[in-house]
PDB file of C-alpha atoms in Angstrom:
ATOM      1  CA  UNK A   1      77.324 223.671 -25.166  1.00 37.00           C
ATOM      2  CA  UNK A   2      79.672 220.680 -23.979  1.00 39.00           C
ATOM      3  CA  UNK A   3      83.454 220.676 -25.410  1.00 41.00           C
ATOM      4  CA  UNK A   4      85.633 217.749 -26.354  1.00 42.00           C
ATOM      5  CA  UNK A   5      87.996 216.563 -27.759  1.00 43.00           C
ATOM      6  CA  UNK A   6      91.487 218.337 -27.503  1.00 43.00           C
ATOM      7  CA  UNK A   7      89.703 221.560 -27.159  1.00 44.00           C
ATOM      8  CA  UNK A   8      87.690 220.462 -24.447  1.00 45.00           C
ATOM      9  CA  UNK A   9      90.619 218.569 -22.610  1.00 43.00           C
ATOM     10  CA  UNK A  10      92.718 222.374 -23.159  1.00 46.00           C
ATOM     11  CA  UNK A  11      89.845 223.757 -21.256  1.00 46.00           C
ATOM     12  CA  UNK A  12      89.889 221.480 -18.235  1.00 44.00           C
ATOM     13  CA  UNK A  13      93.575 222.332 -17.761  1.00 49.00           C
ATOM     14  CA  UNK A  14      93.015 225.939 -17.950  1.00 87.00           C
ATOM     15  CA  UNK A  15      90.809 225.721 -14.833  1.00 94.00           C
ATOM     16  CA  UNK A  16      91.951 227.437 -11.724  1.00 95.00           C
ATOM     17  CA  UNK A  17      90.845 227.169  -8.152  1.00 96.00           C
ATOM     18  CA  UNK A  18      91.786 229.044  -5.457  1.00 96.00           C
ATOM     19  CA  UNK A  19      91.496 228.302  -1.842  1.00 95.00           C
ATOM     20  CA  UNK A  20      92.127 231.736   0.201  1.00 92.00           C
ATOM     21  CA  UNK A  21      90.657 232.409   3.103  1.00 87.00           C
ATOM     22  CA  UNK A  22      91.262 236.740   2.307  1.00 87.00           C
ATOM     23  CA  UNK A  23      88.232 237.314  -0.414  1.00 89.00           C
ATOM     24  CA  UNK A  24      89.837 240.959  -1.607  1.00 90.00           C
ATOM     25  CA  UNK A  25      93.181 238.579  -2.566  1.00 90.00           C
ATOM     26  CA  UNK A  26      91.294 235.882  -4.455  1.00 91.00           C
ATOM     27  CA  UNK A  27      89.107 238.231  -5.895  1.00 92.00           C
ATOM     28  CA  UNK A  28      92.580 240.343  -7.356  1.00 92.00           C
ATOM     29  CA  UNK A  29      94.140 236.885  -7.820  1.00 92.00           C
ATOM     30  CA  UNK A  30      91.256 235.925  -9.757  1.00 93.00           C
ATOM     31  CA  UNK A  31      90.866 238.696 -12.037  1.00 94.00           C
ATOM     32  CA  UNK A  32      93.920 238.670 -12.982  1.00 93.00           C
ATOM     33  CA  UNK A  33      93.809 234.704 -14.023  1.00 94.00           C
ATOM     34  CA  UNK A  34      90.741 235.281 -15.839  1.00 94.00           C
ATOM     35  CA  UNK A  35      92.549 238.254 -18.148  1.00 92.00           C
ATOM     36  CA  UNK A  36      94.809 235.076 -18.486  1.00 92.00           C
ATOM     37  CA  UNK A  37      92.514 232.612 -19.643  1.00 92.00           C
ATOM     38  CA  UNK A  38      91.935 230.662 -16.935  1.00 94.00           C
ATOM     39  CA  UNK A  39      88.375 229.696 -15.564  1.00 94.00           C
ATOM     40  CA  UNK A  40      88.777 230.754 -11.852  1.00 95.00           C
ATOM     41  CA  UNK A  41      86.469 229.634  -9.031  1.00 95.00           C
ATOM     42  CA  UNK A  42      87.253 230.053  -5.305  1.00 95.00           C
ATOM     43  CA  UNK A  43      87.116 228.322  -1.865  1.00 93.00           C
ATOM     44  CA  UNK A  44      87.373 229.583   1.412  1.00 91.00           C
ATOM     45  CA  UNK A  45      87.975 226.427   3.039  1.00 89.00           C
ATOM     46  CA  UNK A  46      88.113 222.398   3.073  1.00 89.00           C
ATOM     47  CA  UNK A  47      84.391 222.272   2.867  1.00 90.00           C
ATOM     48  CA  UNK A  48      84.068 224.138   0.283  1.00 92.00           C
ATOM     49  CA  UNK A  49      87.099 222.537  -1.718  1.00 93.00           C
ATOM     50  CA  UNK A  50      85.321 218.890  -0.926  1.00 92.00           C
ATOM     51  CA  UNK A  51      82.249 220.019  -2.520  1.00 93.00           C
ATOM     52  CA  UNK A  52      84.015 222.113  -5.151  1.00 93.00           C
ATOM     53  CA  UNK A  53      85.798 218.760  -6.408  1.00 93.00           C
ATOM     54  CA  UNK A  54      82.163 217.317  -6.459  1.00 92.00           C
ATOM     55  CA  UNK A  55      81.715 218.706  -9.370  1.00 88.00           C
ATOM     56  CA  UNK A  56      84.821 219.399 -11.638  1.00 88.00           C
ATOM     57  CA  UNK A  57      88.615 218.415 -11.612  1.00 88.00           C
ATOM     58  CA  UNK A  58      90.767 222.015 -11.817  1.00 93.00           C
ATOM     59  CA  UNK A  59      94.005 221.664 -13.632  1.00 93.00           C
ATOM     60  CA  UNK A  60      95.743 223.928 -11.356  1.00 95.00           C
ATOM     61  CA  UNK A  61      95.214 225.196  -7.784  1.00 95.00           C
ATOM     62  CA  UNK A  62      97.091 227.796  -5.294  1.00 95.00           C
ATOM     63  CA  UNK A  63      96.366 227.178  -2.254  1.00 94.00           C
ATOM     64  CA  UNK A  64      97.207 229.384   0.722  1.00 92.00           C
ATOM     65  CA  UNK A  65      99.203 227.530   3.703  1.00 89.00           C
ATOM     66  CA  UNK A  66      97.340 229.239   6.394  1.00 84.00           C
ATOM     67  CA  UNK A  67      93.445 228.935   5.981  1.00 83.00           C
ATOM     68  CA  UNK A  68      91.146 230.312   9.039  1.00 78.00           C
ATOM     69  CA  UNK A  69      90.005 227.698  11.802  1.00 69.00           C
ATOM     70  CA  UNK A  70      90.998 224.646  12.622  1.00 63.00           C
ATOM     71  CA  UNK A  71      92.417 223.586   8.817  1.00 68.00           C
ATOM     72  CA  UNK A  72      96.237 224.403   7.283  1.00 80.00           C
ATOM     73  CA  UNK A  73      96.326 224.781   3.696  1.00 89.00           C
ATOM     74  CA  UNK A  74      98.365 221.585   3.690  1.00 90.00           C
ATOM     75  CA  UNK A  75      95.450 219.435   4.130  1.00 91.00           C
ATOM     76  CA  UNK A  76      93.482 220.964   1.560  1.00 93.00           C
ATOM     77  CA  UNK A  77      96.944 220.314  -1.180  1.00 94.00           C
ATOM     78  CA  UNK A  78      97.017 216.287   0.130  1.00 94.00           C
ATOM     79  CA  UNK A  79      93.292 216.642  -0.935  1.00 94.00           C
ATOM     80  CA  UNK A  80      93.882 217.916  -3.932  1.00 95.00           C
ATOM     81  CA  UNK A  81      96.565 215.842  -4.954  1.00 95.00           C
ATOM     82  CA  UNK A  82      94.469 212.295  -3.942  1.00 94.00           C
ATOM     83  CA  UNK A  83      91.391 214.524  -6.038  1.00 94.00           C
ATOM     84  CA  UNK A  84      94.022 214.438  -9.174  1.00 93.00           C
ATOM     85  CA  UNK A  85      97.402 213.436  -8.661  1.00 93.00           C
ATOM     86  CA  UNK A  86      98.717 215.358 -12.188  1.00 92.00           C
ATOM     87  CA  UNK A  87      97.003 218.633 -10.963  1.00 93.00           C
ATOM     88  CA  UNK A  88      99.315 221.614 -10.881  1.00 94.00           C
ATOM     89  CA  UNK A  89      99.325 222.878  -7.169  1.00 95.00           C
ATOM     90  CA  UNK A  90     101.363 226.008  -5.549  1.00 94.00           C
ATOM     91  CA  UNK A  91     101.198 227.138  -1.697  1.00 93.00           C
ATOM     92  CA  UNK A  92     101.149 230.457  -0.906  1.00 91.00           C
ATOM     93  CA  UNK A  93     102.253 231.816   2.214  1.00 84.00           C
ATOM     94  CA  UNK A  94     102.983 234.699   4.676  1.00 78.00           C
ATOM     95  CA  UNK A  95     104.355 232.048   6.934  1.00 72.00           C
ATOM     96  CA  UNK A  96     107.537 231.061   4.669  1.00 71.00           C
ATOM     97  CA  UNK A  97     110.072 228.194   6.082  1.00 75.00           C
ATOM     98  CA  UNK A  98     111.822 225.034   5.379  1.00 78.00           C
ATOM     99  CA  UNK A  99     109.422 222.544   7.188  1.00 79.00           C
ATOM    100  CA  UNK A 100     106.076 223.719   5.622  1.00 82.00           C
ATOM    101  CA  UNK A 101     107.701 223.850   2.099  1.00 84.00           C
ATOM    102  CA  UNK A 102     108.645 220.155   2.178  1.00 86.00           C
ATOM    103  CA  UNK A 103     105.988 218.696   3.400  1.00 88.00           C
ATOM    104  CA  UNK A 104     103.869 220.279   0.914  1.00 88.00           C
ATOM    105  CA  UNK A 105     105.684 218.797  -1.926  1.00 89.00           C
ATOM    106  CA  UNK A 106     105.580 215.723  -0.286  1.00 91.00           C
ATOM    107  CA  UNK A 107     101.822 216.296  -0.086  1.00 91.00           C
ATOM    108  CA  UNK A 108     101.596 216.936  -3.720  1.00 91.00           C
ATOM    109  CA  UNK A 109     102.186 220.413  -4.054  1.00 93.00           C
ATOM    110  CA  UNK A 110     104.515 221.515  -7.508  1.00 91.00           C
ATOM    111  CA  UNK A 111     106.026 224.877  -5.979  1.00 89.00           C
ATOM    112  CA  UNK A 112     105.668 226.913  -2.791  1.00 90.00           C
ATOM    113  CA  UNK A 113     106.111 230.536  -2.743  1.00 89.00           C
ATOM    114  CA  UNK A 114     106.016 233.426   0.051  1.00 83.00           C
ATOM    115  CA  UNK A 115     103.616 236.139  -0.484  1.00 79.00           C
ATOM    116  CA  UNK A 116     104.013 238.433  -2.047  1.00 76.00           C
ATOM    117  CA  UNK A 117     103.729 237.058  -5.560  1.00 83.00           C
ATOM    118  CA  UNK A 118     102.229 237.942  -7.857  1.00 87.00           C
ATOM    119  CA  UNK A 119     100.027 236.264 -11.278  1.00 89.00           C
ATOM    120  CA  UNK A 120     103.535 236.482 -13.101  1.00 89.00           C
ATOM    121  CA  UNK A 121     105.587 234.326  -9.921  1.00 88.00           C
ATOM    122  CA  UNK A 122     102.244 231.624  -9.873  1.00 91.00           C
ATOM    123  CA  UNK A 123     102.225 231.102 -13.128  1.00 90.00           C
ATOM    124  CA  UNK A 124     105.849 230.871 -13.566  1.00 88.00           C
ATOM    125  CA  UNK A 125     105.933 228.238 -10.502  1.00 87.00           C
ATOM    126  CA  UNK A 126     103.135 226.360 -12.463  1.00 88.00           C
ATOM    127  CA  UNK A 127     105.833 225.844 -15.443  1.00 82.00           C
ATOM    128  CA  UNK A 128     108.500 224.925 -13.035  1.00 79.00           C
ATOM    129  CA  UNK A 129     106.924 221.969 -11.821  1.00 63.00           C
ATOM    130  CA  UNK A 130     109.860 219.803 -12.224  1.00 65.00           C
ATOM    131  CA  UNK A 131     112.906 219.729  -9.890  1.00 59.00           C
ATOM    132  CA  UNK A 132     116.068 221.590 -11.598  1.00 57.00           C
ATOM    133  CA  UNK A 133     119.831 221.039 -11.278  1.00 56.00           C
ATOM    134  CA  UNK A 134     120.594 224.404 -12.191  1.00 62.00           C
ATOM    135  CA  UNK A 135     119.870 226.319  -8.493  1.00 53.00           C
ATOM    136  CA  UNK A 136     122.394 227.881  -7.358  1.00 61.00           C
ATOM    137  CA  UNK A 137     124.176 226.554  -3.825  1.00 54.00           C
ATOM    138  CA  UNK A 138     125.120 228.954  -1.541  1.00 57.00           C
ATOM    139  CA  UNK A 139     128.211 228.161   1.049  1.00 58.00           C
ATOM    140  CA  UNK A 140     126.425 231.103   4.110  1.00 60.00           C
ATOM    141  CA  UNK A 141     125.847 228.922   7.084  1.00 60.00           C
ATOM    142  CA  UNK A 142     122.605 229.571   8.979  1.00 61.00           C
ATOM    143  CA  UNK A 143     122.197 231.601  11.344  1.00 69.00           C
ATOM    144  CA  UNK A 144     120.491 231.175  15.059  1.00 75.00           C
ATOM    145  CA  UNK A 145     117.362 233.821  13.802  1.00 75.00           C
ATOM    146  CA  UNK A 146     117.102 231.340  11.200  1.00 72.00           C
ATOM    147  CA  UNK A 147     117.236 228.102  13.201  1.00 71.00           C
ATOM    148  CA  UNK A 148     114.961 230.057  15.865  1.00 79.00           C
ATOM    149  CA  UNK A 149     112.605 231.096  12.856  1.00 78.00           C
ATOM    150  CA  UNK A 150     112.269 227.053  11.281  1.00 76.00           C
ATOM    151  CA  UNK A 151     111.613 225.454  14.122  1.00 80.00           C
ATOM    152  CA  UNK A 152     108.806 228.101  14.908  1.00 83.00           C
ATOM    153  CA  UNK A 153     107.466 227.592  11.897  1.00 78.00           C
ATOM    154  CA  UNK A 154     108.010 223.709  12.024  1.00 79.00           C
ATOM    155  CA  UNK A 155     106.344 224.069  15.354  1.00 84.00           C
ATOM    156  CA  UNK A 156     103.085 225.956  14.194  1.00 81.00           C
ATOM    157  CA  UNK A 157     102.572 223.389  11.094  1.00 77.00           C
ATOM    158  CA  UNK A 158     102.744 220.257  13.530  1.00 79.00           C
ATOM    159  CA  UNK A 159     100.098 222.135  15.662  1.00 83.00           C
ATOM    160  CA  UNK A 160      98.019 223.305  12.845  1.00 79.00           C
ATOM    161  CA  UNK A 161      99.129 226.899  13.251  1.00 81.00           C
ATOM    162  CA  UNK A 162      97.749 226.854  16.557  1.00 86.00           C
ATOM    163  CA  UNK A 163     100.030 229.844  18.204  1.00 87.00           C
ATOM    164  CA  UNK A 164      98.620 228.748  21.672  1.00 90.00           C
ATOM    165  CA  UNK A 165      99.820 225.605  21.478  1.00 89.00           C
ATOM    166  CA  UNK A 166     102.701 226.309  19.666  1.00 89.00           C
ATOM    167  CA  UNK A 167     104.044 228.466  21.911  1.00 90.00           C
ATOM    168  CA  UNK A 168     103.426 225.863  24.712  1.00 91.00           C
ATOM    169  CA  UNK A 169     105.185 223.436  22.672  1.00 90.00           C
ATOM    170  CA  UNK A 170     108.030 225.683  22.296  1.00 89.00           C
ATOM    171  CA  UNK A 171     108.044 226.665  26.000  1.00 91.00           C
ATOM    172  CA  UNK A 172     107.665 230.273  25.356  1.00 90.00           C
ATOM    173  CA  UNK A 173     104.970 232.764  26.511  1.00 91.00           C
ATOM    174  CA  UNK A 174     101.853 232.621  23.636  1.00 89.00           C
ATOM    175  CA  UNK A 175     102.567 237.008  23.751  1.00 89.00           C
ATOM    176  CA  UNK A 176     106.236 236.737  22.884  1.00 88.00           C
ATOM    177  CA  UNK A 177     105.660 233.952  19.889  1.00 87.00           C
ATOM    178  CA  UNK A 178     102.692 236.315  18.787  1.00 85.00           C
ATOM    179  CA  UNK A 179     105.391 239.472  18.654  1.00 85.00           C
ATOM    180  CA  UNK A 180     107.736 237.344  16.847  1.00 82.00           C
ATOM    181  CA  UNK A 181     105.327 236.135  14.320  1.00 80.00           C
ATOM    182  CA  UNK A 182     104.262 239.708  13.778  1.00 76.00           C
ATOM    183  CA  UNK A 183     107.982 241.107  13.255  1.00 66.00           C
ATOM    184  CA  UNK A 184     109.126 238.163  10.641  1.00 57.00           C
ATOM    185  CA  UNK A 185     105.239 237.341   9.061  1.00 50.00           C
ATOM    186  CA  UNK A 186     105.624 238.538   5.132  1.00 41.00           C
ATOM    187  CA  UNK A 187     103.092 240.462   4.183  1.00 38.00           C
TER     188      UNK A 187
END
């Protein structure tokens, strides 16, 4: 059976993808869009995204920044966006800094968030969509850590989140970048 009209159109917004790389998280993820309402179906990667899109046009998407291989979850949002420009996207990540989270809303994305959120925070993000006056400034400077931590992470998105290179890049040993990944990564 085929729905249109407004119905139909309410449908088509309600769908969800997902593009995680971690199947026990999409699968939780998932569930708990579905209790939601949503119509949920999941990608791994940018292949199967491509062939996802094929066929149907989700509404929404959260995409995870880091993907496995040789893809960042930044390509697969500037995919999404060309796909459908109005669709609602929000990065997920472990790997949370300044660089990555502008350049996926210049990519197309409508929020980013670090991990751990939650069903609540996504869906939250997806009615924040718009920019807001209201956020509150803060007058702390930043500290070194900090500066150390964005340029890392500024680093590993330029090289695809290739540590190996990034850590060449960086002119550090790829152990040491590895050990400070693994003491600042949000889990």
């Amino acid at each position: 059976m085929s729905e249109t009209g407004a119905d139909g159109q309410a449908q088509q917004q309600r769908q969800l993808l997902i593009v995680e790389d971690d199947d026990a998280f999409a699968r939780a993820l998932g569930r708990s869009f579905e209790r939601r309402g949503y119509a949920v179906t999941h990608a791994s990667n940018l292949a199967e995204v491509e062939a996802l899109l094929a066929g149907s046009s989700p509404g929404y998407a959260v995409v995870d920044l880091k993907l496995n291989g040789e893809a960042s979850g930044l390509a697969c949002v500037q995919m999404l966006h060309r796909h459908n420009p109005k669709m609602l996207i929000v990065v997920l990540t472990g790997f949370a800094s300044i660089a990555t989270a502008v350049e996926a809303i210049k990519l197309g994305a409508c929020h980013y968030l670090a991990k751990p959120s939650n069903t609540d925070d996504i869906e939250a993000a997806f009615g924040r969509a718009t920019g807001t006056t209201e956020v509150e400034l803060t007058n702390r400077s930043t500290s070194i850590k900090t500066l150390e931590w964005e340029r890392i992470h500024e680093t590993l998105a330029e090289t695809g989140f290739n540590i190996s290179e990034t850590a060449r890049r960086l002119g550090m040993h790829r152990r040491t970048l590895a050990r400070k990944l693994g003491k600042q990564q949000v889990k």
